Amino acid sequence: MKFVVDQQVEDIEMPENLKLNTFLQEFHSNCPHPECSFGFYGFAFGQSPFPVPQLIQNTLIKNVEKGAYAPISGIPELRNAISKYNKYYFKMDVAPERIYVGPGTKELIFNLLEILHGTVILPTPAWLGYLPQIRFLKKNYHMLPTRANKKISPSDLRRLALRLQDRQKILILNNPNNPTGLLYDQLELEEIADVCREQNITVISDEIYALTTYDFSKFTSMGKIYPEGTFVTNGLSKSHAAGGYRLGYVIFPQHAADLKTQFKKILATEYTAVSTPIQHAAVAGFEISKEMDEYFVTTRNIHQIMGDYTYHALSAIDGVKATKPDATFYLLADFNAFATDLQKARISTSQKLSESLIVHPYHTAIVGGDSLVLERTDFSARIAYVDYDGASTYKNYLENKPQSNAEKLEFVKMNAPKVVAGIDMIADFFDKLKKDTLSNFDSKKSSMITSS
Ligand SMILES: Cc1ncc(COP(=O)(O)O)c(C=O)c1O
């Protein structure tokens, strides 16, 4: 039987994360070298390596019998816990009625884009999740390329907004940022908020990495600076290492009562409610406790140690520029200084660069520029520094906290040998590229792997 797929789905590109998965699997099964069985140095996947906090796991087990549907916006205990969590960590007064729980922030961002009319402004580089959603919904959108500091320039934002015809515009702000790992400080947010007020721009502030901020005292939510125009999204996926639980929340702006009914309509139509046992488990994740607090501090300290190492090791490769992460588990590495050599080696796009690094003998998975909504010929890449065993690293950290730089270096070498070896492999690749001794990268064959 031949099935006909709806044109709307035919028209959208495969989301990059799925494309990447397919590519890595294909590469794996097609690689004839014995070394390929080892897999690859994984700098591509954006997933926290740590175990789900024990407290959340235990609470989930205790609630397995809860089989009834939950209320559309979330169980009251959870909305209350999220309200207190926002007060405690983000100094925000958010009544539980302004909070909606959904199956991950990705879905909630999609829902917001469904109900909000207007042109979307997408600063680039960007997380690879937004663009397929915007395209799927056939929304008007404009990119807002960032400048050398990789942050939104308020004057560029104003200039773009003035050109747009729509009464309402929607800015997607991702703070802390994936892929750069950078954090907007309070002043930077205030400057952006001024432009948003002036130009009637609604903000979707994706703050899923908020609690990974290394110096947490520096984090400010846009919901605090621009409460009348910001939808804040956050959840369990990154700070609580529970992406698979699929639970996120959105805080509605102040005085948005009319919109709430419309939003509930969408939630009820699309998914009824998040799984009830998961909501109960999430209460434990958002309630203030010593255990969760220690988890956030420990995991962010480890991310920082890995991030500092990755930043310094990549920056030590002659020609590589990298963002120095303030949060998350990513940084953006800029390989554009090698553009001429790459072109000479017939590596003409960022996609080809990712492909040539994944094949034997390099075995290194990165997310290339075009997956980050950059030009196809921009040789920048997102490097996720999470390829290590989170459970044992967490334990080792608590047993013996590294203090000095030398101890931190030793900690990385001991606990994350694949991060160390993978960066060495990247260094080796660019070294060979410069010396013109790159092993025979067959661009034709690789692109066949991707498209199949
Ligand atoms: C910036 C950003 N926003 C949202 C998400 C998705 O989060 P969730 O698991 O809550 O859907 C991710 C996951 O990679 C992300 O990096």
Short mmCIF file of C-alpha atoms and ligand atoms in Angstrom, two decimals:
data_model
loop_
_atom_site.label_atom_id
_atom_site.label_comp_id
_atom_site.label_asym_id
_atom_site.label_seq_id
_atom_site.Cartn_x
_atom_site.Cartn_y
_atom_site.Cartn_z
CA MET A 1 0.00 0.00 0.00
CA LYS A 2 1.34 3.45 -0.88
CA PHE A 3 0.60 6.14 1.66
CA VAL A 4 0.39 9.77 0.69
CA VAL A 5 2.01 12.14 3.17
CA ASP A 6 0.44 15.51 3.76
CA GLN A 7 2.17 18.25 1.76
CA GLN A 8 2.83 20.33 4.89
CA VAL A 9 5.04 17.56 6.26
CA GLU A 10 6.70 16.88 2.90
CA ASP A 11 7.68 20.55 2.78
CA ILE A 12 9.60 20.70 6.05
CA GLU A 13 13.16 19.55 6.31
CA MET A 14 14.12 16.77 8.66
CA PRO A 15 15.03 18.37 12.01
CA GLU A 16 18.78 18.43 12.41
CA ASN A 17 18.90 16.27 15.53
CA LEU A 18 17.14 13.48 13.66
CA LYS A 19 19.35 13.98 10.61
CA LEU A 20 22.41 13.75 12.82
CA ASN A 21 21.19 10.57 14.46
CA THR A 22 20.53 8.94 11.11
CA PHE A 23 23.90 10.04 9.83
CA LEU A 24 25.81 8.65 12.79
CA GLN A 25 23.98 5.34 12.63
CA GLU A 26 24.60 5.02 8.89
CA PHE A 27 28.23 5.92 9.33
CA HIS A 28 28.55 3.31 11.97
CA SER A 29 27.07 0.49 9.96
CA ASN A 30 28.91 1.48 6.76
CA CYS A 31 32.37 1.89 8.25
CA PRO A 32 34.65 -1.00 7.29
CA HIS A 33 37.49 -0.23 9.73
CA PRO A 34 37.75 -2.26 12.95
CA GLU A 35 38.27 1.00 14.88
CA CYS A 36 34.75 2.05 13.97
CA SER A 37 33.31 -0.37 16.51
CA PHE A 38 34.55 2.03 19.19
CA GLY A 39 31.96 4.57 18.03
CA PHE A 40 32.95 8.21 18.04
CA TYR A 41 33.97 11.12 20.20
CA GLY A 42 30.57 12.55 20.95
CA PHE A 43 30.53 16.34 20.83
CA ALA A 44 27.21 16.42 19.02
CA PHE A 45 24.44 15.45 21.42
CA GLY A 46 23.08 18.00 23.85
CA GLN A 47 22.19 15.81 26.79
CA SER A 48 23.29 16.07 30.40
CA PRO A 49 25.39 13.02 31.32
CA PHE A 50 24.30 12.93 34.97
CA PRO A 51 21.78 10.50 36.48
CA VAL A 52 18.28 11.75 37.22
CA PRO A 53 18.39 12.94 40.88
CA GLN A 54 17.56 10.08 43.23
CA LEU A 55 14.83 12.13 44.87
CA ILE A 56 12.97 12.44 41.56
CA GLN A 57 13.43 8.75 40.77
CA ASN A 58 12.05 7.70 44.18
CA THR A 59 9.06 10.00 43.88
CA LEU A 60 8.28 8.62 40.46
CA ILE A 61 8.29 5.08 41.82
CA LYS A 62 5.93 6.10 44.63
CA ASN A 63 3.46 7.52 42.14
CA VAL A 64 3.27 4.78 39.56
CA GLU A 65 -0.28 3.89 40.50
CA LYS A 66 -1.61 7.31 39.47
CA GLY A 67 -3.42 6.48 36.27
CA ALA A 68 -6.00 9.25 36.11
CA TYR A 69 -5.64 12.14 33.67
CA ALA A 70 -4.16 15.26 35.24
CA PRO A 71 -5.64 18.75 34.88
CA ILE A 72 -4.76 20.38 31.54
CA SER A 73 -2.42 23.04 32.96
CA GLY A 74 -0.70 20.72 35.43
CA ILE A 75 -1.44 19.33 38.90
CA PRO A 76 -1.81 22.08 41.54
CA GLU A 77 1.09 20.71 43.66
CA LEU A 78 3.41 21.05 40.70
CA ARG A 79 2.32 24.56 39.71
CA ASN A 80 2.79 25.58 43.35
CA ALA A 81 6.24 24.01 43.52
CA ILE A 82 7.28 25.73 40.27
CA SER A 83 6.04 29.04 41.63
CA LYS A 84 8.19 28.66 44.76
CA TYR A 85 11.14 27.44 42.72
CA ASN A 86 10.99 30.62 40.64
CA LYS A 87 10.88 32.72 43.78
CA TYR A 88 13.81 30.89 45.40
CA TYR A 89 16.16 30.59 42.44
CA PHE A 90 15.11 33.39 40.08
CA LYS A 91 13.66 35.93 42.54
CA MET A 92 10.43 36.06 40.57
CA ASP A 93 6.95 36.34 42.01
CA VAL A 94 4.88 34.14 39.76
CA ALA A 95 1.42 33.05 40.84
CA PRO A 96 0.76 29.35 40.06
CA GLU A 97 -2.08 30.48 37.75
CA ARG A 98 0.50 31.92 35.37
CA ILE A 99 2.25 28.55 35.02
CA TYR A 100 1.40 25.87 32.43
CA VAL A 101 3.00 22.46 32.40
CA GLY A 102 3.64 20.64 29.13
CA PRO A 103 5.55 17.66 27.69
CA GLY A 104 8.89 19.46 27.37
CA THR A 105 9.69 23.03 26.51
CA LYS A 106 10.09 22.14 22.84
CA GLU A 107 6.37 21.37 22.67
CA LEU A 108 5.48 24.44 24.75
CA ILE A 109 7.50 26.72 22.47
CA PHE A 110 5.68 25.16 19.52
CA ASN A 111 2.34 25.82 21.28
CA LEU A 112 3.30 29.45 21.89
CA LEU A 113 4.22 29.86 18.24
CA GLU A 114 0.84 28.37 17.38
CA ILE A 115 -1.16 30.92 19.36
CA LEU A 116 0.94 34.04 18.93
CA HIS A 117 0.35 35.94 15.75
CA GLY A 118 3.30 37.78 14.27
CA THR A 119 6.70 37.58 12.61
CA VAL A 120 9.33 35.57 14.46
CA ILE A 121 12.77 37.08 15.00
CA LEU A 122 15.38 34.37 15.37
CA PRO A 123 18.85 35.44 16.53
CA THR A 124 21.60 33.29 15.03
CA PRO A 125 23.45 31.08 15.71
CA ALA A 126 20.49 29.27 17.23
CA TRP A 127 19.50 25.97 18.80
CA LEU A 128 18.57 23.59 16.02
CA GLY A 129 15.03 23.06 17.36
CA TYR A 130 13.37 26.37 16.56
CA LEU A 131 13.54 26.68 12.80
CA PRO A 132 11.71 23.45 11.81
CA GLN A 133 8.84 24.51 14.12
CA ILE A 134 8.64 27.99 12.60
CA ARG A 135 8.67 26.50 9.10
CA PHE A 136 6.13 23.84 10.00
CA LEU A 137 3.74 26.53 11.19
CA LYS A 138 4.45 28.57 8.04
CA LYS A 139 5.18 31.65 10.10
CA ASN A 140 6.96 34.67 8.75
CA TYR A 141 10.41 34.85 10.20
CA HIS A 142 13.60 36.84 10.03
CA MET A 143 17.04 35.87 11.18
CA LEU A 144 18.91 38.30 13.37
CA PRO A 145 22.60 37.45 12.95
CA THR A 146 24.60 38.30 16.04
CA ARG A 147 27.88 40.17 15.82
CA ALA A 148 31.37 39.18 16.95
CA ASN A 149 30.28 38.87 20.61
CA LYS A 150 27.57 36.36 19.53
CA LYS A 151 24.84 38.25 21.39
CA ILE A 152 21.79 40.17 20.17
CA SER A 153 22.63 43.77 19.38
CA PRO A 154 19.75 45.99 20.60
CA SER A 155 20.30 48.44 17.73
CA ASP A 156 20.18 45.62 15.16
CA LEU A 157 16.99 44.37 16.81
CA ARG A 158 15.43 47.83 16.58
CA ARG A 159 16.46 48.23 12.94
CA LEU A 160 14.94 44.87 12.02
CA ALA A 161 11.73 45.50 13.98
CA LEU A 162 11.26 48.84 12.22
CA ARG A 163 11.37 47.05 8.87
CA LEU A 164 8.74 44.48 9.82
CA GLN A 165 5.13 45.21 8.98
CA ASP A 166 3.50 43.02 11.62
CA ARG A 167 1.79 44.69 14.58
CA GLN A 168 3.27 42.05 16.86
CA LYS A 169 6.72 40.50 16.61
CA ILE A 170 8.07 37.54 18.54
CA LEU A 171 11.69 37.42 19.61
CA ILE A 172 13.14 34.05 20.55
CA LEU A 173 15.68 34.71 23.25
CA ASN A 174 17.70 31.76 24.48
CA ASN A 175 19.50 32.60 27.70
CA PRO A 176 21.86 30.98 28.64
CA ASN A 177 22.50 30.17 25.05
CA ASN A 178 22.77 26.98 23.09
CA PRO A 179 25.11 26.81 21.10
CA THR A 180 27.43 29.50 22.52
CA GLY A 181 27.17 28.79 26.26
CA LEU A 182 27.01 32.56 26.81
CA LEU A 183 24.88 34.36 29.37
CA TYR A 184 23.15 37.74 28.93
CA ASP A 185 23.73 39.93 31.96
CA GLN A 186 21.07 42.15 33.49
CA LEU A 187 22.14 45.27 31.62
CA GLU A 188 22.12 43.48 28.27
CA LEU A 189 18.63 42.16 28.99
CA GLU A 190 17.42 45.63 29.99
CA GLU A 191 18.65 47.08 26.71
CA ILE A 192 16.87 44.36 24.74
CA ALA A 193 13.71 44.85 26.84
CA ASP A 194 13.73 48.61 26.06
CA VAL A 195 13.65 47.86 22.34
CA CYS A 196 10.93 45.23 22.85
CA ARG A 197 8.70 47.71 24.69
CA GLU A 198 9.26 50.37 22.08
CA GLN A 199 8.67 48.05 19.12
CA ASN A 200 5.90 45.85 20.56
CA ILE A 201 7.99 42.70 20.56
CA THR A 202 6.82 39.70 22.56
CA VAL A 203 9.65 37.57 23.94
CA ILE A 204 9.77 33.82 24.24
CA SER A 205 12.64 33.44 26.69
CA ASP A 206 13.95 29.89 26.55
CA GLU A 207 15.76 29.56 29.89
CA ILE A 208 16.12 25.77 29.95
CA TYR A 209 19.82 26.13 30.91
CA ALA A 210 19.27 28.76 33.65
CA LEU A 211 20.36 26.57 36.55
CA THR A 212 23.50 25.42 34.78
CA THR A 213 24.93 28.97 35.03
CA TYR A 214 28.37 28.49 36.53
CA ASP A 215 28.28 31.65 38.61
CA PHE A 216 24.60 31.45 39.39
CA SER A 217 24.48 34.90 41.01
CA LYS A 218 24.89 36.31 37.48
CA PHE A 219 21.73 34.80 36.06
CA THR A 220 18.70 37.06 35.57
CA SER A 221 15.46 35.97 33.96
CA MET A 222 13.95 38.08 31.20
CA GLY A 223 10.67 37.40 32.99
CA LYS A 224 11.88 39.71 35.73
CA ILE A 225 13.06 42.48 33.43
CA TYR A 226 10.16 42.48 30.98
CA PRO A 227 7.32 40.76 32.88
CA GLU A 228 4.55 42.25 30.78
CA GLY A 229 5.87 40.86 27.49
CA THR A 230 7.83 37.68 28.24
CA PHE A 231 6.89 34.03 28.15
CA VAL A 232 9.57 32.14 30.10
CA THR A 233 10.10 28.45 29.37
CA ASN A 234 12.08 26.05 31.55
CA GLY A 235 11.87 22.44 32.67
CA LEU A 236 13.49 19.26 33.86
CA SER A 237 15.57 18.43 30.80
CA LYS A 238 18.93 20.09 31.38
CA SER A 239 19.39 21.23 35.00
CA HIS A 240 17.69 18.06 36.28
CA ALA A 241 19.18 15.78 33.58
CA ALA A 242 15.72 14.37 32.85
CA GLY A 243 15.07 15.17 29.18
CA GLY A 244 13.41 11.80 28.80
CA TYR A 245 10.80 12.65 31.42
CA ARG A 246 9.41 15.18 28.94
CA LEU A 247 8.30 17.85 31.35
CA GLY A 248 8.59 21.59 30.95
CA TYR A 249 6.67 24.66 31.94
CA VAL A 250 5.89 28.11 30.62
CA ILE A 251 5.30 31.22 32.71
CA PHE A 252 2.83 33.55 31.09
CA PRO A 253 3.40 37.32 31.13
CA GLN A 254 1.58 39.40 33.71
CA HIS A 255 -1.94 40.38 32.71
CA ALA A 256 -2.37 37.83 29.94
CA ALA A 257 -5.69 36.41 31.13
CA ASP A 258 -7.34 36.42 27.69
CA LEU A 259 -4.56 34.40 26.20
CA LYS A 260 -4.78 31.70 28.85
CA THR A 261 -8.10 30.34 27.60
CA GLN A 262 -6.75 30.15 24.07
CA PHE A 263 -3.64 28.39 25.29
CA LYS A 264 -5.60 25.85 27.29
CA LYS A 265 -7.59 25.09 24.13
CA ILE A 266 -4.35 24.22 22.36
CA LEU A 267 -3.07 22.04 25.21
CA ALA A 268 -6.37 20.20 25.54
CA THR A 269 -6.52 19.62 21.80
CA GLU A 270 -2.96 18.41 21.43
CA TYR A 271 -2.01 16.40 24.48
CA THR A 272 -4.64 16.63 27.27
CA ALA A 273 -2.01 16.75 30.05
CA VAL A 274 1.48 15.55 30.90
CA SER A 275 1.73 12.03 32.32
CA THR A 276 0.46 12.12 35.92
CA PRO A 277 3.27 10.12 37.63
CA ILE A 278 5.86 12.29 35.88
CA GLN A 279 4.16 15.42 37.19
CA HIS A 280 4.35 14.06 40.73
CA ALA A 281 8.01 13.20 40.30
CA ALA A 282 8.64 16.72 39.00
CA VAL A 283 7.22 18.18 42.23
CA ALA A 284 10.26 16.69 44.00
CA GLY A 285 12.54 18.23 41.37
CA PHE A 286 11.13 21.73 41.78
CA GLU A 287 10.54 21.76 45.54
CA ILE A 288 13.36 23.45 47.41
CA SER A 289 15.52 20.84 49.10
CA LYS A 290 19.08 20.38 50.22
CA GLU A 291 19.42 17.40 47.93
CA MET A 292 18.35 19.24 44.77
CA ASP A 293 20.42 22.26 45.70
CA GLU A 294 23.52 20.12 46.07
CA TYR A 295 22.74 18.45 42.75
CA PHE A 296 22.54 21.80 40.91
CA VAL A 297 25.78 23.07 42.49
CA THR A 298 27.69 19.85 41.82
CA THR A 299 26.55 19.39 38.24
CA ARG A 300 27.18 23.01 37.28
CA ASN A 301 30.65 22.90 38.84
CA ILE A 302 31.48 19.82 36.78
CA HIS A 303 30.08 21.41 33.60
CA GLN A 304 32.28 24.41 34.30
CA ILE A 305 35.42 22.32 34.73
CA MET A 306 34.71 20.44 31.49
CA GLY A 307 33.81 23.70 29.73
CA ASP A 308 36.97 25.48 30.81
CA TYR A 309 39.08 22.56 29.65
CA THR A 310 37.31 22.37 26.29
CA TYR A 311 37.58 26.12 25.78
CA HIS A 312 41.31 26.23 26.56
CA ALA A 313 42.15 23.08 24.62
CA LEU A 314 40.31 24.25 21.51
CA SER A 315 41.67 27.80 21.76
CA ALA A 316 45.16 26.32 21.91
CA ILE A 317 44.74 25.05 18.34
CA ASP A 318 46.27 27.75 16.19
CA GLY A 319 43.46 29.48 14.25
CA VAL A 320 40.51 28.28 16.37
CA LYS A 321 38.35 30.80 18.18
CA ALA A 322 35.85 29.62 20.78
CA THR A 323 33.22 31.23 22.98
CA LYS A 324 34.07 30.93 26.67
CA PRO A 325 30.95 29.37 28.19
CA ASP A 326 29.27 30.96 31.23
CA ALA A 327 26.68 28.17 31.44
CA THR A 328 25.30 25.07 29.65
CA PHE A 329 27.51 22.28 28.31
CA TYR A 330 28.29 23.78 24.92
CA LEU A 331 30.54 26.25 23.24
CA LEU A 332 30.78 27.55 19.72
CA ALA A 333 34.07 26.86 17.96
CA ASP A 334 34.93 28.98 14.95
CA PHE A 335 37.09 27.22 12.35
CA ASN A 336 36.72 29.90 9.68
CA ALA A 337 40.42 30.72 9.77
CA PHE A 338 40.88 27.40 7.92
CA ALA A 339 38.35 28.27 5.19
CA THR A 340 40.92 28.39 2.37
CA ASP A 341 42.51 25.09 3.36
CA LEU A 342 39.12 23.50 3.78
CA GLN A 343 38.00 24.64 0.31
CA LYS A 344 41.25 23.27 -1.12
CA ALA A 345 40.45 19.91 0.47
CA ARG A 346 36.99 20.06 -1.19
CA ILE A 347 35.34 20.65 2.16
CA SER A 348 33.18 23.52 0.99
CA THR A 349 30.39 23.63 3.57
CA SER A 350 29.97 23.18 7.30
CA GLN A 351 28.00 20.00 6.61
CA LYS A 352 31.02 18.60 4.75
CA LEU A 353 33.25 19.58 7.65
CA SER A 354 31.05 17.57 10.05
CA GLU A 355 31.11 14.64 7.65
CA SER A 356 34.87 14.72 7.20
CA LEU A 357 35.40 14.75 10.96
CA ILE A 358 33.08 11.83 11.62
CA VAL A 359 34.66 9.45 9.12
CA HIS A 360 37.63 7.23 9.82
CA PRO A 361 40.22 7.98 11.22
CA TYR A 362 38.77 10.99 13.10
CA HIS A 363 35.53 9.57 14.52
CA THR A 364 34.53 12.93 15.92
CA ALA A 365 30.88 14.05 15.96
CA ILE A 366 30.18 17.80 16.01
CA VAL A 367 27.17 19.92 15.06
CA GLY A 368 28.13 22.02 12.07
CA GLY A 369 27.20 25.61 11.30
CA ASP A 370 24.23 25.06 9.01
CA SER A 371 22.51 23.07 11.74
CA LEU A 372 22.91 26.14 13.94
CA VAL A 373 21.11 28.34 11.41
CA LEU A 374 24.35 29.85 10.11
CA GLU A 375 25.41 30.19 6.48
CA ARG A 376 26.28 26.85 4.89
CA THR A 377 29.80 28.08 4.35
CA ASP A 378 30.30 29.24 7.94
CA PHE A 379 32.77 26.81 9.47
CA SER A 380 31.56 27.19 13.04
CA ALA A 381 30.45 24.24 15.10
CA ARG A 382 28.80 23.49 18.40
CA ILE A 383 30.91 21.40 20.73
CA ALA A 384 29.02 19.67 23.56
CA TYR A 385 31.38 18.56 26.34
CA VAL A 386 29.34 15.74 27.82
CA ASP A 387 30.97 12.55 26.53
CA TYR A 388 31.80 11.03 29.92
CA ASP A 389 30.18 8.85 32.57
CA GLY A 390 28.11 11.30 34.58
CA ALA A 391 27.38 8.94 37.50
CA SER A 392 30.99 8.11 38.36
CA THR A 393 32.20 11.65 37.64
CA TYR A 394 29.58 13.04 40.03
CA LYS A 395 30.70 10.61 42.72
CA ASN A 396 34.39 11.31 42.16
CA TYR A 397 33.79 15.04 42.31
CA LEU A 398 32.07 14.81 45.70
CA GLU A 399 34.77 12.53 47.11
CA ASN A 400 37.59 14.83 46.16
CA LYS A 401 36.66 18.28 44.87
CA PRO A 402 39.37 19.61 42.57
CA GLN A 403 40.42 23.12 43.62
CA SER A 404 43.54 24.23 41.76
CA ASN A 405 43.84 24.40 37.98
CA ALA A 406 46.21 21.42 38.04
CA GLU A 407 43.68 19.35 40.01
CA LYS A 408 40.91 20.35 37.62
CA LEU A 409 43.02 19.28 34.66
CA GLU A 410 43.69 15.96 36.32
CA PHE A 411 39.97 15.59 37.03
CA VAL A 412 39.12 16.05 33.33
CA LYS A 413 41.81 13.59 32.23
CA MET A 414 40.64 10.99 34.73
CA ASN A 415 36.91 11.33 34.23
CA ALA A 416 36.52 12.51 30.65
CA PRO A 417 39.26 10.85 28.59
CA LYS A 418 37.06 10.89 25.47
CA VAL A 419 36.64 14.66 25.72
CA VAL A 420 40.43 15.00 25.91
CA ALA A 421 41.09 12.53 23.08
CA GLY A 422 38.33 14.00 20.91
CA ILE A 423 39.78 17.50 21.09
CA ASP A 424 43.21 16.07 20.29
CA MET A 425 41.59 14.48 17.26
CA ILE A 426 40.17 17.84 16.14
CA ALA A 427 43.65 19.36 16.57
CA ASP A 428 45.13 16.52 14.52
CA PHE A 429 42.55 17.03 11.77
CA PHE A 430 43.35 20.73 11.37
CA ASP A 431 47.05 20.07 11.61
CA LYS A 432 46.82 17.58 8.75
CA LEU A 433 44.58 19.94 6.81
CA LYS A 434 47.19 22.69 7.01
CA LYS A 435 49.95 20.31 5.98
CA ASP A 436 47.74 18.99 3.21
CA THR A 437 47.98 15.44 4.54
CA LEU A 438 44.34 14.93 5.37
CA SER A 439 43.45 11.32 4.73
CA ASN A 440 41.32 10.76 1.70
CA PHE A 441 38.01 12.33 2.56
CA ASP A 442 35.57 11.32 -0.12
CA SER A 443 32.97 14.06 -0.06
CA LYS A 444 30.76 12.32 -2.62
CA LYS A 445 30.53 9.16 -0.56
CA SER A 446 29.83 11.03 2.66
CA SER A 447 27.03 13.10 1.28
CA MET A 448 25.44 9.90 0.03
CA ILE A 449 25.55 8.59 3.58
CA THR A 450 23.75 11.69 4.88
CA SER A 451 20.99 11.76 2.34
CA SER A 452 20.20 8.07 2.48
C1 LIG B 1 17.89 25.69 23.84
C2 LIG B 1 17.01 24.53 24.04
N1 LIG B 1 15.70 24.72 24.25
C3 LIG B 1 14.86 23.70 24.44
C4 LIG B 1 15.32 22.40 24.43
C5 LIG B 1 14.33 21.27 24.57
O1 LIG B 1 14.02 21.05 25.87
P1 LIG B 1 12.86 20.04 26.31
O2 LIG B 1 13.51 18.73 26.56
O3 LIG B 1 12.29 20.68 27.53
O4 LIG B 1 11.85 19.95 25.21
C6 LIG B 1 16.67 22.14 24.22
C7 LIG B 1 17.16 20.75 24.17
O5 LIG B 1 18.18 20.43 23.62
C8 LIG B 1 17.53 23.23 24.04
O6 LIG B 1 18.84 23.04 23.85
#
